[in-house]
mmCIF file of C-alpha atoms and ligand atoms in Angstrom:
data_model
loop_
_atom_site.group_PDB
_atom_site.id
_atom_site.type_symbol
_atom_site.label_atom_id
_atom_site.label_comp_id
_atom_site.label_asym_id
_atom_site.label_seq_id
_atom_site.Cartn_x
_atom_site.Cartn_y
_atom_site.Cartn_z
ATOM 1 C CA UNK A 1 -19.994 3.535 3.029
ATOM 2 C CA UNK A 2 -18.998 -0.031 3.876
ATOM 3 C CA UNK A 3 -18.904 -1.387 7.411
ATOM 4 C CA UNK A 4 -15.553 -0.613 9.023
ATOM 5 C CA UNK A 5 -13.037 -3.396 9.366
ATOM 6 C CA UNK A 6 -11.348 -4.192 12.659
ATOM 7 C CA UNK A 7 -8.515 -6.710 12.633
ATOM 8 C CA UNK A 8 -7.475 -7.856 16.085
ATOM 9 C CA UNK A 9 -3.900 -9.118 15.909
ATOM 10 C CA UNK A 10 -3.382 -11.567 18.779
ATOM 11 C CA UNK A 11 0.444 -11.310 18.450
ATOM 12 C CA UNK A 12 2.049 -13.499 21.140
ATOM 13 C CA UNK A 13 0.491 -12.111 24.293
ATOM 14 C CA UNK A 14 -0.377 -14.746 26.901
ATOM 15 C CA UNK A 15 -3.728 -12.970 27.160
ATOM 16 C CA UNK A 16 -4.396 -14.058 23.563
ATOM 17 C CA UNK A 17 -2.801 -17.512 23.597
ATOM 18 C CA UNK A 18 -4.517 -20.911 23.766
ATOM 19 C CA UNK A 19 -7.699 -20.875 25.890
ATOM 20 C CA UNK A 20 -7.425 -17.097 26.193
ATOM 21 C CA UNK A 21 -7.237 -16.840 22.405
ATOM 22 C CA UNK A 22 -10.446 -18.787 22.038
ATOM 23 C CA UNK A 23 -12.180 -16.633 24.623
ATOM 24 C CA UNK A 24 -11.038 -13.450 22.904
ATOM 25 C CA UNK A 25 -12.169 -14.767 19.521
ATOM 26 C CA UNK A 26 -15.592 -15.557 20.980
ATOM 27 C CA UNK A 27 -15.868 -12.072 22.477
ATOM 28 C CA UNK A 28 -14.899 -10.639 19.093
ATOM 29 C CA UNK A 29 -17.583 -12.726 17.427
ATOM 30 C CA UNK A 30 -20.195 -11.524 19.922
ATOM 31 C CA UNK A 31 -19.290 -7.886 19.359
ATOM 32 C CA UNK A 32 -19.312 -8.393 15.579
ATOM 33 C CA UNK A 33 -22.776 -9.928 15.781
ATOM 34 C CA UNK A 34 -24.123 -7.281 18.141
ATOM 35 C CA UNK A 35 -22.787 -4.301 16.195
ATOM 36 C CA UNK A 36 -22.453 -5.450 12.585
ATOM 37 C CA UNK A 37 -18.804 -4.343 12.501
ATOM 38 C CA UNK A 38 -16.572 -6.581 10.444
ATOM 39 C CA UNK A 39 -14.181 -7.935 13.095
ATOM 40 C CA UNK A 40 -11.442 -10.377 12.085
ATOM 41 C CA UNK A 41 -8.970 -12.113 14.368
ATOM 42 C CA UNK A 42 -5.334 -13.057 13.731
ATOM 43 C CA UNK A 43 -4.290 -15.661 16.321
ATOM 44 C CA UNK A 44 -1.034 -17.585 16.486
ATOM 45 C CA UNK A 45 -0.742 -20.515 14.076
ATOM 46 C CA UNK A 46 -1.347 -23.222 16.679
ATOM 47 C CA UNK A 47 -4.636 -21.562 17.658
ATOM 48 C CA UNK A 48 -6.012 -21.081 14.140
ATOM 49 C CA UNK A 49 -7.678 -24.466 13.760
ATOM 50 C CA UNK A 50 -9.605 -24.422 17.018
ATOM 51 C CA UNK A 51 -10.685 -20.802 16.657
ATOM 52 C CA UNK A 52 -11.762 -21.201 13.041
ATOM 53 C CA UNK A 53 -13.944 -24.176 14.034
ATOM 54 C CA UNK A 54 -15.552 -22.381 16.930
ATOM 55 C CA UNK A 55 -16.255 -18.883 15.664
ATOM 56 C CA UNK A 56 -17.984 -17.473 12.630
ATOM 57 C CA UNK A 57 -15.795 -14.450 12.007
ATOM 58 C CA UNK A 58 -12.844 -14.389 9.612
ATOM 59 C CA UNK A 59 -9.594 -15.814 10.966
ATOM 60 C CA UNK A 60 -6.277 -14.621 9.550
ATOM 61 C CA UNK A 61 -2.743 -15.959 9.941
ATOM 62 C CA UNK A 62 -0.100 -13.544 11.241
ATOM 63 C CA UNK A 63 2.368 -14.515 8.496
ATOM 64 C CA UNK A 64 2.958 -17.163 5.848
ATOM 65 C CA UNK A 65 6.260 -18.412 4.512
ATOM 66 C CA UNK A 66 6.769 -18.331 0.767
ATOM 67 C CA UNK A 67 7.792 -21.943 0.485
ATOM 68 C CA UNK A 68 6.441 -24.783 -1.585
ATOM 69 C CA UNK A 69 5.370 -28.020 0.033
ATOM 70 C CA UNK A 70 8.248 -30.329 0.880
ATOM 71 C CA UNK A 71 11.245 -30.262 3.167
ATOM 72 C CA UNK A 72 11.034 -27.024 5.175
ATOM 73 C CA UNK A 73 10.930 -28.034 8.836
ATOM 74 C CA UNK A 74 9.640 -25.285 11.098
ATOM 75 C CA UNK A 75 8.130 -23.219 8.282
ATOM 76 C CA UNK A 76 4.558 -22.066 7.811
ATOM 77 C CA UNK A 77 3.123 -23.544 4.642
ATOM 78 C CA UNK A 78 0.330 -21.306 3.278
ATOM 79 C CA UNK A 79 -1.727 -24.370 2.353
ATOM 80 C CA UNK A 80 -1.599 -25.441 6.005
ATOM 81 C CA UNK A 81 -3.012 -22.192 7.405
ATOM 82 C CA UNK A 82 -5.731 -22.422 4.790
ATOM 83 C CA UNK A 83 -6.622 -25.988 5.752
ATOM 84 C CA UNK A 84 -6.608 -24.952 9.394
ATOM 85 C CA UNK A 85 -9.378 -22.488 8.574
ATOM 86 C CA UNK A 86 -7.673 -19.149 7.955
ATOM 87 C CA UNK A 87 -9.237 -17.059 5.193
ATOM 88 C CA UNK A 88 -6.349 -14.642 4.862
ATOM 89 C CA UNK A 89 -3.016 -13.571 6.236
ATOM 90 C CA UNK A 90 -1.057 -10.593 7.442
ATOM 91 C CA UNK A 91 2.136 -10.089 5.468
ATOM 92 C CA UNK A 92 5.185 -8.056 6.501
ATOM 93 C CA UNK A 93 3.982 -7.098 9.962
ATOM 94 C CA UNK A 94 6.483 -4.781 11.571
ATOM 95 C CA UNK A 95 7.305 -7.563 14.038
ATOM 96 C CA UNK A 96 7.703 -10.074 11.168
ATOM 97 C CA UNK A 97 9.223 -8.071 8.344
ATOM 98 C CA UNK A 98 10.093 -9.729 5.028
ATOM 99 C CA UNK A 99 11.807 -8.449 1.905
ATOM 100 C CA UNK A 100 9.967 -6.890 -1.011
ATOM 101 C CA UNK A 101 10.277 -9.978 -3.226
ATOM 102 C CA UNK A 102 8.818 -12.080 -0.428
ATOM 103 C CA UNK A 103 5.849 -9.724 -0.037
ATOM 104 C CA UNK A 104 5.216 -10.145 -3.741
ATOM 105 C CA UNK A 105 5.569 -13.929 -3.553
ATOM 106 C CA UNK A 106 3.349 -14.167 -0.460
ATOM 107 C CA UNK A 107 0.591 -12.156 -2.155
ATOM 108 C CA UNK A 108 0.773 -14.328 -5.271
ATOM 109 C CA UNK A 109 0.732 -17.535 -3.240
ATOM 110 C CA UNK A 110 -2.157 -16.314 -1.082
ATOM 111 C CA UNK A 111 -4.093 -15.245 -4.202
ATOM 112 C CA UNK A 112 -3.619 -18.662 -5.735
ATOM 113 C CA UNK A 113 -5.095 -20.249 -2.593
ATOM 114 C CA UNK A 114 -7.926 -17.738 -2.254
ATOM 115 C CA UNK A 115 -6.491 -16.230 0.942
ATOM 116 C CA UNK A 116 -6.986 -12.482 1.500
ATOM 117 C CA UNK A 117 -3.867 -10.401 1.967
ATOM 118 C CA UNK A 118 -3.178 -7.603 4.442
ATOM 119 C CA UNK A 119 0.253 -6.101 3.842
ATOM 120 C CA UNK A 120 1.529 -4.061 6.768
ATOM 121 C CA UNK A 121 3.753 -1.084 6.049
ATOM 122 C CA UNK A 122 5.681 1.474 8.052
ATOM 123 C CA UNK A 123 5.421 4.687 6.025
ATOM 124 C CA UNK A 124 3.906 6.318 2.940
ATOM 125 C CA UNK A 125 6.667 5.135 0.596
ATOM 126 C CA UNK A 126 6.454 1.464 1.520
ATOM 127 C CA UNK A 127 2.660 1.664 1.489
ATOM 128 C CA UNK A 128 2.811 2.968 -2.071
ATOM 129 C CA UNK A 129 5.235 0.218 -3.061
ATOM 130 C CA UNK A 130 2.990 -2.414 -1.462
ATOM 131 C CA UNK A 131 -0.021 -1.092 -3.374
ATOM 132 C CA UNK A 132 1.639 -1.877 -6.694
ATOM 133 C CA UNK A 133 1.757 -5.550 -5.658
ATOM 134 C CA UNK A 134 -2.029 -5.704 -5.572
ATOM 135 C CA UNK A 135 -2.856 -6.929 -2.077
ATOM 136 C CA UNK A 136 -6.436 -6.740 -0.792
ATOM 137 C CA UNK A 137 -5.396 -4.405 2.032
ATOM 138 C CA UNK A 138 -2.468 -2.255 3.023
ATOM 139 C CA UNK A 139 -2.284 -1.456 6.746
ATOM 140 C CA UNK A 140 -0.067 1.502 7.595
ATOM 141 C CA UNK A 141 1.438 1.191 11.080
ATOM 142 C CA UNK A 142 4.191 3.601 12.156
ATOM 143 C CA UNK A 143 6.416 1.254 14.219
ATOM 144 C CA UNK A 144 7.194 3.804 16.915
ATOM 145 C CA UNK A 145 3.519 4.003 17.849
ATOM 146 C CA UNK A 146 2.908 0.235 17.998
ATOM 147 C CA UNK A 147 2.045 -0.799 21.552
ATOM 148 C CA UNK A 148 2.421 2.804 22.709
ATOM 149 C CA UNK A 149 -1.209 3.598 23.423
ATOM 150 C CA UNK A 150 -0.757 6.720 21.272
ATOM 151 C CA UNK A 151 -3.166 6.358 18.344
ATOM 152 C CA UNK A 152 -1.770 6.861 14.851
ATOM 153 C CA UNK A 153 -5.076 8.390 13.778
ATOM 154 C CA UNK A 154 -4.576 11.204 16.266
ATOM 155 C CA UNK A 155 -0.788 11.489 16.603
ATOM 156 C CA UNK A 156 0.003 11.237 12.880
ATOM 157 C CA UNK A 157 -3.214 11.897 10.964
ATOM 158 C CA UNK A 158 -1.291 13.118 7.921
ATOM 159 C CA UNK A 159 0.463 9.788 7.453
ATOM 160 C CA UNK A 160 -2.906 8.035 7.262
ATOM 161 C CA UNK A 161 -4.416 10.640 4.956
ATOM 162 C CA UNK A 162 -1.414 10.717 2.630
ATOM 163 C CA UNK A 163 -1.195 6.933 2.533
ATOM 164 C CA UNK A 164 -4.844 6.695 1.534
ATOM 165 C CA UNK A 165 -4.299 9.304 -1.170
ATOM 166 C CA UNK A 166 -1.129 7.760 -2.522
ATOM 167 C CA UNK A 167 -2.496 4.214 -2.564
ATOM 168 C CA UNK A 168 -5.681 5.238 -4.274
ATOM 169 C CA UNK A 169 -3.721 7.061 -6.954
ATOM 170 C CA UNK A 170 -1.597 3.999 -7.562
ATOM 171 C CA UNK A 171 -4.170 1.250 -7.218
ATOM 172 C CA UNK A 172 -7.771 2.161 -6.348
ATOM 173 C CA UNK A 173 -8.605 -1.506 -5.747
ATOM 174 C CA UNK A 174 -6.441 -1.654 -2.633
ATOM 175 C CA UNK A 175 -8.233 -0.984 0.642
ATOM 176 C CA UNK A 176 -6.395 0.965 3.320
ATOM 177 C CA UNK A 177 -6.309 0.260 7.049
ATOM 178 C CA UNK A 178 -4.213 1.890 9.730
ATOM 179 C CA UNK A 179 -2.906 0.758 13.066
ATOM 180 C CA UNK A 180 -0.691 1.431 16.085
ATOM 181 C CA UNK A 181 -1.900 2.659 19.437
ATOM 182 C CA UNK A 182 -5.582 2.371 18.537
ATOM 183 C CA UNK A 183 -7.862 1.523 21.437
ATOM 184 C CA UNK A 184 -10.922 3.747 21.770
ATOM 185 C CA UNK A 185 -14.014 4.571 19.770
ATOM 186 C CA UNK A 186 -12.576 8.031 19.087
ATOM 187 C CA UNK A 187 -9.389 6.494 17.655
ATOM 188 C CA UNK A 188 -11.352 4.304 15.259
ATOM 189 C CA UNK A 189 -13.642 7.142 14.254
ATOM 190 C CA UNK A 190 -10.624 9.351 13.564
ATOM 191 C CA UNK A 191 -9.123 6.572 11.418
ATOM 192 C CA UNK A 192 -12.311 6.319 9.364
ATOM 193 C CA UNK A 193 -12.609 10.095 9.034
ATOM 194 C CA UNK A 194 -9.089 10.152 7.581
ATOM 195 C CA UNK A 195 -10.215 7.858 4.775
ATOM 196 C CA UNK A 196 -9.090 4.469 5.995
ATOM 197 C CA UNK A 197 -11.579 1.610 6.046
ATOM 198 C CA UNK A 198 -10.680 0.394 9.489
ATOM 199 C CA UNK A 199 -7.922 -0.552 11.875
ATOM 200 C CA UNK A 200 -5.452 -3.236 12.825
ATOM 201 C CA UNK A 201 -4.918 -3.323 16.576
ATOM 202 C CA UNK A 202 -3.715 -5.419 19.482
ATOM 203 C CA UNK A 203 -2.638 -4.233 22.940
ATOM 204 C CA UNK A 204 -5.443 -1.729 23.549
ATOM 205 C CA UNK A 205 -7.937 -4.596 23.468
ATOM 206 C CA UNK A 206 -5.896 -7.664 24.424
ATOM 207 C CA UNK A 207 -4.407 -6.104 27.548
ATOM 208 C CA UNK A 208 -7.611 -4.342 28.620
ATOM 209 C CA UNK A 209 -9.172 -5.485 31.922
ATOM 210 C CA UNK A 210 -12.298 -6.415 29.987
ATOM 211 C CA UNK A 211 -11.465 -6.986 26.299
ATOM 212 C CA UNK A 212 -15.095 -7.409 25.268
ATOM 213 C CA UNK A 213 -16.004 -4.087 26.844
ATOM 214 C CA UNK A 214 -12.976 -2.493 25.180
ATOM 215 C CA UNK A 215 -14.100 -3.865 21.801
ATOM 216 C CA UNK A 216 -17.606 -2.546 22.335
ATOM 217 C CA UNK A 217 -16.168 0.872 23.168
ATOM 218 C CA UNK A 218 -13.949 0.709 20.077
ATOM 219 C CA UNK A 219 -16.900 0.312 17.743
ATOM 220 C CA UNK A 220 -19.262 2.589 19.675
ATOM 221 C CA UNK A 221 -18.693 5.780 17.664
ATOM 222 C CA UNK A 222 -19.259 4.525 14.136
HETATM 223 O O1 LIG B 1 -0.932 -5.314 14.257
HETATM 224 C C1 LIG B 1 -1.385 -4.378 15.146
HETATM 225 C C2 LIG B 1 -0.333 -3.556 15.712
HETATM 226 O O2 LIG B 1 0.957 -3.791 15.398
HETATM 227 C C3 LIG B 1 -0.661 -2.450 16.573
HETATM 228 O O3 LIG B 1 -0.395 -2.857 17.865
HETATM 229 O O4 LIG B 1 -0.687 -2.854 20.243
HETATM 230 O O5 LIG B 1 -0.381 -0.690 19.023
HETATM 231 O O6 LIG B 1 -2.515 -1.953 18.798
HETATM 232 P P1 LIG B 1 -1.031 -2.028 19.044
#
């Protein structure tokens, strides 16, 4: 079995902004090196460049806009996140939803630039739809559990299991992650046991008193 994947979404917490973002990325790198777990970080756009220069773990954007270069003030040009050092992007996070045609366009644009794609979804149906668009990953995150501290892998194991099954029937190439409320080693282990390849998480680590310790605990059971 492959090494589990842990994507730490920095969202817009002050604890993961600016200097704090860099510190958290460095802690993530240390834990990745110490444990061999594949940890990726998704900081805010303005922190991508500095983090990508200073750490050796994959950096993802939290979103890209499906625009072409030109006059789009205030937008996020995919080429720009790539030049800043991101190697992939989240798409359709529950806090940054886009329409189906935009998910498709974002995946195609990211593919053309060599950026990996992690499409976030809210239920089995949208996960199945996302799988047909051929992203690298689909991350199922029931919105009501996001930030709740109640782990999806324990509270709604069937949604993870059924998503894995449905996606693999539709497109076996797509790798499945899950997220929402994940914070402990048991939560991650449960996610892996349900057939996902890893987790997407935020508050359980970012808001912990000692995020590095929390990350070490997260990966301690696998
Ligand atoms: O992208 C990760 C996510 O939405 C889950 O958030 O705080 O429940 O780990 P959290």
